[in-house]
Amino acid sequence: MLRVIGLMTLVLVFLSSCSEQRRTVVRNYPPNKPFVYSNKINLTGTNLTKDEKKRLSTELENYWDDSLQVQKIQQFGFFYKIRKPPVFDSTNIYRSVNFMNAYLNAQGYFYPQLQDSVFTDTLRDQIRTHVIMNIDVGKNVTIDSVSYDLTDSSLAQLTRANIQESLLKKGKPYTKQVISDDLERLTKLYRQNGYFKLTRDDLKAVVDTVDTKLLTLTLDPFKQAELIAENARKRKENPAWDISIQNRPITDSSKLTRFYIGNIFYYPDTRLYDIPDTLLKQKNFTEQVFRSGTMRYRKNLFRYRPMREHTYLTRGELYNENDFYKSINTLGQINAWQQVDAITKTRGKDSLDIHFFLVPAIRQSFSVDLEGSRNSADVVTGNTLGISTSLTYSNKNVWKQAIQSLANIRTGIEVNLLQQNDNPLLQTFQVSAGHTYIFPRIIQPFGNWRSLRSAENKRTLFAINGAYVDRRTYYQIRSLATSWGYEWRIPKPTGDNIWLYKPLNVELYGITRLPGLELLIKNNPFLKASFNEGNIVSQTLSFIKTINSLKRPNTSHYIRVGIEEAGGLFGLLPGLKNNIYRYMKLEAEYRKLSRFRKTELAYRAFAGVGYNYSNSAQIGRTLPFFKQFIAGGPYSMRAWGLRQLGLGSSIFSDTVNSTYRDRFGDMQLEFNFEYRFPIVNFGSFKISSAAFADIGNIWNVKKNNDDPESRFAIKNLARDLAIGVGTGLRFDFSYFLIRFDLAYRVKDPAREYNNGWMSFRNFVWSETRSSGLKVNNLALQFGIGLPF
């Protein structure tokens, strides 16, 4: 086996050392004629930052003439293929120079120097032509001054009141894009303040590149020539231009009229093929007139309230384009309608009527699903891989209030595909049934929350679920859970903030200990507290934020924070004191994804801790095991089996007198890194791979005299962290992804030699612990979807 690994390593090193040219194959080329084999851009410039250089280089690649573009396809991570390369024609270089020069001008580089270089090499009947473009972009033109010269006094006053939001700043780089963006900003500002008819075409930017000294009259031609030469030198050394934002001559006076919201009409049963303008003329509608609007319908399918509550326009207020589109989007997020559209009609001098056309979705539906997934909750992290099937009934318009109802029956199994640690193939059987109501508004008795007025997609959630879980030979759990909660979304320019608050969450549990668990507790008395029977009365709060940078669109961030508090008040009641758990649990997760031309770099960091502050000996001093953290499996530490890592550097679970080695902890730290790259594409079917590293572990937060190594301590963190590395294959079928990951334990805290690190000198695939337990260092994981 070592020889095979050594041979594979030598092959990889050899392939990596070969130049890209040696690893490139050309197909369907013109024999004995020069063809374009490669193109390259070398970019230099004064005060050119690293990020700006990278941005310009990437964008300039798109400005090669089509006949100089090279379609190079990467295969198997190492090899490249070029199909039908174009015949080289030197005249196409000049077109590329013009394209690139125009692009640089648009970016504020008006004095670039472009120099092309061409050379060829011959391989049999291939005349490979390499084209290089050397570009010195020079200095970027900056903005010297900015003025807003608008003829209408109201527009001028509104502009001055929002001058701090201007994108044009003295000393900032000049680009056509930043001018266009500022004109768009002004257009939105005006249309948010009643100027309904004013458009982007009514504004213009005047750029002055002339030095005012040149306008000074002089009779001395030599003096004038000297001024011109000095101006040219200064313009090249420190180019700076003046910008004036003006409005074009306006012939239609209504463009400067501020419009107010008139009547608001709703058509809640619009058919998909209906033409809006035709509906306005029809008279066969039933009309219900309310103070805030009018509902016109053919069939009495909906009540008025859900439409009014999701409209941000009010009669008599100034027209605001943001609120207009926000109303369309928010109404469209209600599942009762599959499509929402709106049109505006002017009436009188300054009134604007709004007509909303809502196409109903299919009201009732059934679905049967076969799933391979991990179990996860809003606050609780889960990594269980299972196969399940479910039957779901959905009603999207309960009681004509656009309330959504979901009834679900699910049954599934958890399998140990590789039968690791001598566990049977079928580990867990579970069945559950639940019903959820989703109300399209916040229902609470204390009036409207002012802080949520700007929120979108506000919903109230009521759910009740029952479940039965049979962990073979160890335990059976029966549970009944119900919750009442609120969800809302606050839009931000770079991404949305999503909040979920459950003020009441009740979970009732019944546990039956089977012979395997009784024997395990007899041999390990400290485990008794983890399997005590208790109930949960808690409240939870979770926050999710996505960040998509406008400056770096290829980079995205994901942040999740969750907190759960149980038993704080109810645990004080004498009758409930020893029957409900009392704990605090906090989780935080951060993900970052950087996309490159063909590859991706993904990061994930997770931290979670729970603390049981109950002193009851009856329900124990740790979290209930179904609320504890686990590590290992296809979505966590992939070099370990499901629930097979931890706790800390303890070897207590690595005994041969029991086949039950599931580990649960009150604390978890985990860091994951993945480099993802494509292998081959077959239309919409893609095969890709990844190289990854996982670092982390789980611990207890309270001291356990029977197992002291399981407790978290900062001084032992380096010793306790586990490290696994590996690679895998991902088969992407567009609508779902199947993943196989192969990972090796580089550092195992339970390894009793070399401080837990693997030995390159004495490399082994498996090892036997001092207890006699045989442990595999290599794990194959099967997963559905990406791990994070």
Short mmCIF file of N, CA and C in Angstrom, two decimals, residues 71-179:
data_model
loop_
_atom_site.label_atom_id
_atom_site.label_comp_id
_atom_site.label_asym_id
_atom_site.label_seq_id
_atom_site.Cartn_x
_atom_site.Cartn_y
_atom_site.Cartn_z
N GLN A 71 -10.32 29.48 -26.13
CA GLN A 71 -11.24 28.70 -25.31
C GLN A 71 -10.49 27.49 -24.76
N LYS A 72 -9.98 27.65 -23.54
CA LYS A 72 -9.19 26.59 -22.92
C LYS A 72 -10.02 25.93 -21.82
N ILE A 73 -10.16 24.60 -21.90
CA ILE A 73 -10.99 23.84 -20.97
C ILE A 73 -10.08 23.03 -20.06
N GLN A 74 -10.30 23.17 -18.74
CA GLN A 74 -9.51 22.41 -17.77
C GLN A 74 -10.14 21.05 -17.57
N GLN A 75 -9.29 20.01 -17.52
CA GLN A 75 -9.77 18.66 -17.34
C GLN A 75 -8.98 17.95 -16.26
N PHE A 76 -9.71 17.30 -15.35
CA PHE A 76 -9.11 16.49 -14.28
C PHE A 76 -8.13 17.28 -13.42
N GLY A 77 -8.30 18.59 -13.35
CA GLY A 77 -7.52 19.39 -12.45
C GLY A 77 -6.12 19.73 -12.93
N PHE A 78 -5.58 19.00 -13.92
CA PHE A 78 -4.21 19.21 -14.36
C PHE A 78 -4.09 19.53 -15.84
N PHE A 79 -4.94 18.93 -16.67
CA PHE A 79 -4.78 19.02 -18.11
C PHE A 79 -5.71 20.08 -18.70
N TYR A 80 -5.32 20.57 -19.89
CA TYR A 80 -6.10 21.58 -20.60
C TYR A 80 -6.30 21.14 -22.04
N LYS A 81 -7.44 21.57 -22.60
CA LYS A 81 -7.74 21.25 -23.99
C LYS A 81 -8.20 22.50 -24.70
N ILE A 82 -7.67 22.73 -25.90
CA ILE A 82 -8.08 23.85 -26.75
C ILE A 82 -8.74 23.26 -28.00
N ARG A 83 -9.96 23.70 -28.27
CA ARG A 83 -10.70 23.21 -29.44
C ARG A 83 -10.85 24.33 -30.47
N LYS A 84 -10.59 24.02 -31.72
CA LYS A 84 -10.78 24.93 -32.85
C LYS A 84 -10.20 26.32 -32.59
N PRO A 85 -8.91 26.43 -32.35
CA PRO A 85 -8.31 27.75 -32.13
C PRO A 85 -8.39 28.59 -33.41
N PRO A 86 -8.62 29.91 -33.30
CA PRO A 86 -8.74 30.76 -34.49
C PRO A 86 -7.38 31.00 -35.17
N VAL A 87 -7.43 31.20 -36.47
CA VAL A 87 -6.21 31.54 -37.23
C VAL A 87 -5.76 32.94 -36.82
N PHE A 88 -4.47 33.10 -36.62
CA PHE A 88 -3.95 34.39 -36.16
C PHE A 88 -3.92 35.40 -37.30
N ASP A 89 -4.44 36.61 -37.02
CA ASP A 89 -4.42 37.71 -37.97
C ASP A 89 -4.00 38.96 -37.21
N SER A 90 -2.88 39.56 -37.60
CA SER A 90 -2.31 40.69 -36.85
C SER A 90 -3.25 41.89 -36.81
N THR A 91 -4.13 42.03 -37.80
CA THR A 91 -5.03 43.20 -37.79
C THR A 91 -6.00 43.15 -36.61
N ASN A 92 -6.23 41.95 -36.07
CA ASN A 92 -7.14 41.84 -34.93
C ASN A 92 -6.53 42.41 -33.65
N ILE A 93 -5.22 42.57 -33.62
CA ILE A 93 -4.57 43.14 -32.45
C ILE A 93 -4.99 44.59 -32.29
N TYR A 94 -5.08 45.33 -33.41
CA TYR A 94 -5.42 46.74 -33.33
C TYR A 94 -6.85 46.93 -32.82
N ARG A 95 -7.73 46.02 -33.19
CA ARG A 95 -9.10 46.11 -32.65
C ARG A 95 -9.09 45.86 -31.14
N SER A 96 -8.28 44.92 -30.71
CA SER A 96 -8.16 44.66 -29.26
C SER A 96 -7.62 45.88 -28.54
N VAL A 97 -6.63 46.56 -29.15
CA VAL A 97 -6.07 47.78 -28.55
C VAL A 97 -7.15 48.84 -28.40
N ASN A 98 -7.98 49.00 -29.41
CA ASN A 98 -9.06 50.00 -29.33
C ASN A 98 -10.07 49.64 -28.25
N PHE A 99 -10.42 48.34 -28.18
CA PHE A 99 -11.39 47.91 -27.17
C PHE A 99 -10.83 48.17 -25.76
N MET A 100 -9.58 47.79 -25.54
CA MET A 100 -8.98 47.93 -24.21
C MET A 100 -8.78 49.40 -23.85
N ASN A 101 -8.42 50.20 -24.84
CA ASN A 101 -8.23 51.62 -24.58
C ASN A 101 -9.56 52.28 -24.20
N ALA A 102 -10.64 51.90 -24.90
CA ALA A 102 -11.96 52.46 -24.58
C ALA A 102 -12.40 52.05 -23.17
N TYR A 103 -12.11 50.80 -22.80
CA TYR A 103 -12.48 50.35 -21.45
C TYR A 103 -11.69 51.12 -20.40
N LEU A 104 -10.39 51.31 -20.61
CA LEU A 104 -9.57 52.04 -19.64
C LEU A 104 -10.02 53.49 -19.53
N ASN A 105 -10.42 54.09 -20.65
CA ASN A 105 -10.96 55.45 -20.59
C ASN A 105 -12.21 55.52 -19.71
N ALA A 106 -13.07 54.50 -19.85
CA ALA A 106 -14.29 54.47 -19.05
C ALA A 106 -13.98 54.32 -17.56
N GLN A 107 -12.82 53.73 -17.25
CA GLN A 107 -12.42 53.55 -15.86
C GLN A 107 -11.60 54.74 -15.33
N GLY A 108 -11.46 55.78 -16.15
CA GLY A 108 -10.75 56.97 -15.71
C GLY A 108 -9.27 57.00 -16.05
N TYR A 109 -8.78 56.06 -16.84
CA TYR A 109 -7.38 56.03 -17.28
C TYR A 109 -7.35 56.54 -18.73
N PHE A 110 -7.08 57.85 -18.87
CA PHE A 110 -7.16 58.47 -20.20
C PHE A 110 -5.80 58.58 -20.89
N TYR A 111 -4.76 58.15 -20.23
CA TYR A 111 -3.43 58.26 -20.83
C TYR A 111 -2.68 56.93 -20.77
N PRO A 112 -3.32 55.83 -21.16
CA PRO A 112 -2.63 54.54 -21.12
C PRO A 112 -1.70 54.36 -22.32
N GLN A 113 -0.72 53.51 -22.15
CA GLN A 113 0.18 53.13 -23.23
C GLN A 113 0.08 51.63 -23.42
N LEU A 114 -0.31 51.22 -24.62
CA LEU A 114 -0.49 49.80 -24.93
C LEU A 114 0.52 49.37 -25.99
N GLN A 115 1.25 48.31 -25.72
CA GLN A 115 2.25 47.80 -26.65
C GLN A 115 2.08 46.29 -26.76
N ASP A 116 1.84 45.81 -27.98
CA ASP A 116 1.64 44.38 -28.17
C ASP A 116 2.95 43.69 -28.51
N SER A 117 3.00 42.39 -28.23
CA SER A 117 4.17 41.56 -28.52
C SER A 117 3.67 40.20 -28.98
N VAL A 118 4.23 39.68 -30.07
CA VAL A 118 3.79 38.42 -30.64
C VAL A 118 5.00 37.53 -30.90
N PHE A 119 4.92 36.27 -30.51
CA PHE A 119 5.96 35.31 -30.87
C PHE A 119 5.31 33.95 -31.10
N THR A 120 5.99 33.08 -31.82
CA THR A 120 5.44 31.77 -32.17
C THR A 120 6.43 30.68 -31.78
N ASP A 121 5.87 29.50 -31.58
CA ASP A 121 6.71 28.30 -31.46
C ASP A 121 6.03 27.20 -32.24
N THR A 122 6.81 26.25 -32.71
CA THR A 122 6.31 25.21 -33.61
C THR A 122 6.43 23.85 -32.96
N LEU A 123 5.36 23.09 -33.05
CA LEU A 123 5.34 21.71 -32.57
C LEU A 123 4.71 20.86 -33.67
N ARG A 124 5.56 20.13 -34.39
CA ARG A 124 5.14 19.37 -35.56
C ARG A 124 4.45 20.31 -36.56
N ASP A 125 3.16 20.09 -36.87
CA ASP A 125 2.49 20.96 -37.84
C ASP A 125 1.68 22.07 -37.17
N GLN A 126 1.98 22.29 -35.87
CA GLN A 126 1.29 23.35 -35.14
C GLN A 126 2.18 24.59 -35.05
N ILE A 127 1.67 25.70 -35.55
CA ILE A 127 2.37 26.98 -35.41
C ILE A 127 1.62 27.77 -34.34
N ARG A 128 2.08 27.65 -33.11
CA ARG A 128 1.40 28.24 -31.96
C ARG A 128 1.81 29.70 -31.80
N THR A 129 0.83 30.57 -31.77
CA THR A 129 1.08 32.00 -31.66
C THR A 129 0.68 32.50 -30.27
N HIS A 130 1.61 33.21 -29.64
CA HIS A 130 1.37 33.77 -28.31
C HIS A 130 1.28 35.29 -28.44
N VAL A 131 0.21 35.85 -27.94
CA VAL A 131 -0.02 37.30 -28.02
C VAL A 131 0.06 37.88 -26.60
N ILE A 132 0.91 38.88 -26.44
CA ILE A 132 1.08 39.54 -25.14
C ILE A 132 0.78 41.02 -25.30
N MET A 133 -0.02 41.56 -24.38
CA MET A 133 -0.34 42.98 -24.39
C MET A 133 0.26 43.61 -23.12
N ASN A 134 1.24 44.48 -23.32
CA ASN A 134 1.87 45.19 -22.22
C ASN A 134 1.18 46.56 -22.08
N ILE A 135 0.59 46.81 -20.92
CA ILE A 135 -0.21 48.02 -20.72
C ILE A 135 0.31 48.78 -19.51
N ASP A 136 0.64 50.04 -19.74
CA ASP A 136 0.92 50.97 -18.64
C ASP A 136 -0.26 51.92 -18.58
N VAL A 137 -1.08 51.77 -17.54
CA VAL A 137 -2.33 52.53 -17.49
C VAL A 137 -2.11 54.00 -17.14
N GLY A 138 -0.93 54.35 -16.64
CA GLY A 138 -0.68 55.73 -16.25
C GLY A 138 -1.45 56.08 -14.98
N LYS A 139 -1.69 57.37 -14.79
CA LYS A 139 -2.41 57.81 -13.60
C LYS A 139 -3.90 57.92 -13.87
N ASN A 140 -4.66 57.57 -12.84
CA ASN A 140 -6.11 57.68 -12.93
C ASN A 140 -6.54 59.14 -12.77
N VAL A 141 -7.45 59.58 -13.64
CA VAL A 141 -8.00 60.94 -13.52
C VAL A 141 -8.82 61.02 -12.23
N THR A 142 -8.66 62.09 -11.48
CA THR A 142 -9.41 62.29 -10.25
C THR A 142 -10.44 63.39 -10.43
N ILE A 143 -11.35 63.48 -9.49
CA ILE A 143 -12.39 64.50 -9.50
C ILE A 143 -11.87 65.74 -8.78
N ASP A 144 -11.87 66.88 -9.47
CA ASP A 144 -11.35 68.12 -8.88
C ASP A 144 -12.45 68.86 -8.11
N SER A 145 -13.64 68.94 -8.70
CA SER A 145 -14.75 69.60 -8.02
C SER A 145 -16.07 69.03 -8.54
N VAL A 146 -17.11 69.15 -7.70
CA VAL A 146 -18.44 68.64 -8.05
C VAL A 146 -19.46 69.73 -7.75
N SER A 147 -20.36 69.96 -8.69
CA SER A 147 -21.44 70.92 -8.46
C SER A 147 -22.74 70.36 -9.01
N TYR A 148 -23.85 70.74 -8.37
CA TYR A 148 -25.18 70.32 -8.80
C TYR A 148 -25.94 71.58 -9.20
N ASP A 149 -26.07 71.76 -10.50
CA ASP A 149 -26.67 72.98 -11.06
C ASP A 149 -28.02 72.64 -11.69
N LEU A 150 -29.07 72.63 -10.86
CA LEU A 150 -30.42 72.28 -11.31
C LEU A 150 -31.28 73.52 -11.38
N THR A 151 -32.05 73.64 -12.44
CA THR A 151 -32.84 74.85 -12.66
C THR A 151 -34.07 74.93 -11.77
N ASP A 152 -34.62 73.78 -11.36
CA ASP A 152 -35.81 73.77 -10.51
C ASP A 152 -35.39 73.91 -9.04
N SER A 153 -35.98 74.86 -8.33
CA SER A 153 -35.58 75.15 -6.95
C SER A 153 -35.90 73.98 -6.01
N SER A 154 -37.03 73.30 -6.22
CA SER A 154 -37.40 72.18 -5.34
C SER A 154 -36.44 71.02 -5.51
N LEU A 155 -36.08 70.73 -6.76
CA LEU A 155 -35.11 69.67 -7.01
C LEU A 155 -33.75 70.03 -6.41
N ALA A 156 -33.36 71.29 -6.57
CA ALA A 156 -32.08 71.74 -6.03
C ALA A 156 -32.05 71.62 -4.51
N GLN A 157 -33.15 71.99 -3.86
CA GLN A 157 -33.22 71.90 -2.40
C GLN A 157 -33.15 70.45 -1.94
N LEU A 158 -33.87 69.55 -2.62
CA LEU A 158 -33.86 68.13 -2.28
C LEU A 158 -32.47 67.54 -2.48
N THR A 159 -31.80 67.97 -3.54
CA THR A 159 -30.45 67.48 -3.82
C THR A 159 -29.47 67.93 -2.74
N ARG A 160 -29.55 69.19 -2.34
CA ARG A 160 -28.65 69.70 -1.30
C ARG A 160 -28.88 68.99 0.04
N ALA A 161 -30.14 68.64 0.33
CA ALA A 161 -30.46 67.98 1.59
C ALA A 161 -29.86 66.57 1.66
N ASN A 162 -29.54 65.98 0.51
CA ASN A 162 -28.99 64.63 0.47
C ASN A 162 -27.59 64.61 -0.13
N ILE A 163 -26.89 65.75 -0.07
CA ILE A 163 -25.58 65.86 -0.70
C ILE A 163 -24.57 64.89 -0.08
N GLN A 164 -24.77 64.51 1.21
CA GLN A 164 -23.82 63.64 1.88
C GLN A 164 -23.82 62.24 1.28
N GLU A 165 -24.87 61.89 0.54
CA GLU A 165 -24.95 60.57 -0.08
C GLU A 165 -24.35 60.55 -1.48
N SER A 166 -23.81 61.67 -1.92
CA SER A 166 -23.24 61.75 -3.27
C SER A 166 -22.08 60.77 -3.42
N LEU A 167 -22.00 60.14 -4.58
CA LEU A 167 -20.91 59.21 -4.89
C LEU A 167 -19.72 59.93 -5.50
N LEU A 168 -19.90 61.22 -5.84
CA LEU A 168 -18.84 62.02 -6.45
C LEU A 168 -18.17 62.85 -5.37
N LYS A 169 -16.91 62.56 -5.09
CA LYS A 169 -16.16 63.24 -4.04
C LYS A 169 -14.86 63.81 -4.63
N LYS A 170 -14.50 64.99 -4.19
CA LYS A 170 -13.26 65.62 -4.61
C LYS A 170 -12.08 64.72 -4.24
N GLY A 171 -11.21 64.47 -5.22
CA GLY A 171 -10.03 63.65 -5.00
C GLY A 171 -10.23 62.18 -5.29
N LYS A 172 -11.48 61.75 -5.47
CA LYS A 172 -11.75 60.35 -5.76
C LYS A 172 -11.51 60.07 -7.25
N PRO A 173 -11.21 58.80 -7.62
CA PRO A 173 -10.98 58.47 -9.03
C PRO A 173 -12.22 58.76 -9.88
N TYR A 174 -11.96 59.28 -11.07
CA TYR A 174 -13.03 59.55 -12.03
C TYR A 174 -13.27 58.30 -12.86
N THR A 175 -14.53 57.88 -12.95
CA THR A 175 -14.92 56.82 -13.89
C THR A 175 -16.31 57.16 -14.43
N LYS A 176 -16.59 56.68 -15.62
CA LYS A 176 -17.92 56.87 -16.17
C LYS A 176 -18.97 56.15 -15.34
N GLN A 177 -18.55 55.03 -14.73
CA GLN A 177 -19.50 54.25 -13.94
C GLN A 177 -19.94 55.01 -12.70
N VAL A 178 -19.00 55.69 -12.02
CA VAL A 178 -19.38 56.40 -10.80
C VAL A 178 -20.30 57.58 -11.12
N ILE A 179 -20.10 58.21 -12.28
CA ILE A 179 -21.01 59.28 -12.70
C ILE A 179 -22.40 58.70 -12.98
#
